[in-house]
Amino acid sequence: VNNPEPLYLKDPKSCTEEEYKKFYRETFADFSDPLFQIHLNMEYPFRLKGILYFPKVKKQVELERGQVKLYCNQVFIADNIKEVIPEFLMLLNGVIDCPDIPLNVSRSFLQNDSQVQKIAKHITKKVADKLTELYRNDRSRYETCWNDLANFIKFGCIKDDSFYDKVKDIVIYKNISGEYRPLVSYFGEEVSEEDAKNGKEAQAAYYVSDEGKQAQFIKMFKEAGLDAILCDTYIDPHFISFIEYKNPTKVRFLRIDAEIDKSLKDE
């Protein structure tokens, strides 16, 4: 970062993968290669340069806080300024240089400054665009990275509606057959208000919370040709409740051992 011409100020087209990895190791003292990075390079309507890295997750049992360093014309301001960098993006590692942000300002100024709000929205959009591009153009790599991306994406959806709107179709879950499927593929047709009054419920989607304890139910589902998704991380209970809240007329989640008699009877 103290280099007169740090990597994040260069044209992304002139940077190599090895340069990105070297900059990452030197800046964050993390010798595990990141999954991939996003190089931000914008001149209008505001100036913004930087690199955000998606790190490999070391522990699946908690959200690992990253370090996003904020600079103004290469002068360090602070780490993880939530007014500029949305909270969920602080799970990433990165360097962001915003010449349009004054060096000595109060938090209240940053919270209310429209330019700062635009910068935060732009960064969120670029992250969502990168993830969507990877999903569409390199699905196998996306699935390979999913264990490292899942908590970040789910937390981002819960914390930021605009991020959720951009990535909701690329949230995937592994099912009991070991295949990844988009979560939206388990949604049903929207239940109208009139049908709801007549007792019709949203599409049921079944999930497994503990493969070992629910092994017998998984076997029964497979034999009956039924599907269920694996929701076995600490954030999943919060996330599926969030998805139900967002899509109350399209899906309801049931644990695989909750109403198994009814589900098998329906088949």
mmCIF file of N, CA and C in Angstrom, residues 45-46 83 108-122:
data_model
loop_
_atom_site.group_PDB
_atom_site.id
_atom_site.type_symbol
_atom_site.label_atom_id
_atom_site.label_comp_id
_atom_site.label_asym_id
_atom_site.label_seq_id
_atom_site.Cartn_x
_atom_site.Cartn_y
_atom_site.Cartn_z
ATOM 1 N N PRO A 45 -19.662 8.990 -11.815
ATOM 2 C CA PRO A 45 -19.826 10.361 -11.293
ATOM 3 C C PRO A 45 -19.019 10.640 -10.016
ATOM 4 N N PHE A 46 -18.270 9.649 -9.534
ATOM 5 C CA PHE A 46 -17.349 9.885 -8.417
ATOM 6 C C PHE A 46 -16.103 9.048 -8.669
ATOM 7 N N GLU A 83 -20.039 3.375 7.221
ATOM 8 C CA GLU A 83 -20.796 4.382 6.479
ATOM 9 C C GLU A 83 -20.452 4.367 4.995
ATOM 10 N N SER A 108 -21.330 11.305 11.464
ATOM 11 C CA SER A 108 -22.665 11.799 11.084
ATOM 12 C C SER A 108 -22.646 12.407 9.689
ATOM 13 N N PHE A 109 -21.523 13.050 9.323
ATOM 14 C CA PHE A 109 -21.400 13.600 7.971
ATOM 15 C C PHE A 109 -21.421 12.469 6.941
ATOM 16 N N LEU A 110 -20.639 11.425 7.220
ATOM 17 C CA LEU A 110 -20.579 10.300 6.289
ATOM 18 C C LEU A 110 -21.942 9.630 6.139
ATOM 19 N N GLN A 111 -22.665 9.529 7.258
ATOM 20 C CA GLN A 111 -23.976 8.871 7.232
ATOM 21 C C GLN A 111 -24.972 9.628 6.358
ATOM 22 N N ASN A 112 -24.819 10.937 6.308
ATOM 23 C CA ASN A 112 -25.813 11.766 5.617
ATOM 24 C C ASN A 112 -25.354 12.296 4.269
ATOM 25 N N ASP A 113 -24.132 11.993 3.895
ATOM 26 C CA ASP A 113 -23.598 12.505 2.637
ATOM 27 C C ASP A 113 -24.085 11.648 1.467
ATOM 28 N N SER A 114 -24.737 12.269 0.505
ATOM 29 C CA SER A 114 -25.311 11.523 -0.622
ATOM 30 C C SER A 114 -24.233 10.872 -1.479
ATOM 31 N N GLN A 115 -23.083 11.525 -1.591
ATOM 32 C CA GLN A 115 -21.993 10.961 -2.382
ATOM 33 C C GLN A 115 -21.502 9.647 -1.762
ATOM 34 N N VAL A 116 -21.370 9.644 -0.448
ATOM 35 C CA VAL A 116 -20.937 8.441 0.262
ATOM 36 C C VAL A 116 -21.953 7.316 0.059
ATOM 37 N N GLN A 117 -23.234 7.651 0.117
ATOM 38 C CA GLN A 117 -24.285 6.654 -0.082
ATOM 39 C C GLN A 117 -24.228 6.059 -1.494
ATOM 40 N N LYS A 118 -23.929 6.915 -2.467
ATOM 41 C CA LYS A 118 -23.801 6.431 -3.853
ATOM 42 C C LYS A 118 -22.606 5.488 -3.993
ATOM 43 N N ILE A 119 -21.512 5.819 -3.316
ATOM 44 C CA ILE A 119 -20.319 4.971 -3.362
ATOM 45 C C ILE A 119 -20.629 3.600 -2.775
ATOM 46 N N ALA A 120 -21.316 3.574 -1.629
ATOM 47 C CA ALA A 120 -21.668 2.307 -0.977
ATOM 48 C C ALA A 120 -22.555 1.457 -1.892
ATOM 49 N N LYS A 121 -23.522 2.099 -2.551
ATOM 50 C CA LYS A 121 -24.415 1.366 -3.453
ATOM 51 C C LYS A 121 -23.657 0.832 -4.661
ATOM 52 N N HIS A 122 -22.715 1.628 -5.153
ATOM 53 C CA HIS A 122 -21.937 1.191 -6.312
ATOM 54 C C HIS A 122 -21.085 -0.029 -5.967
#
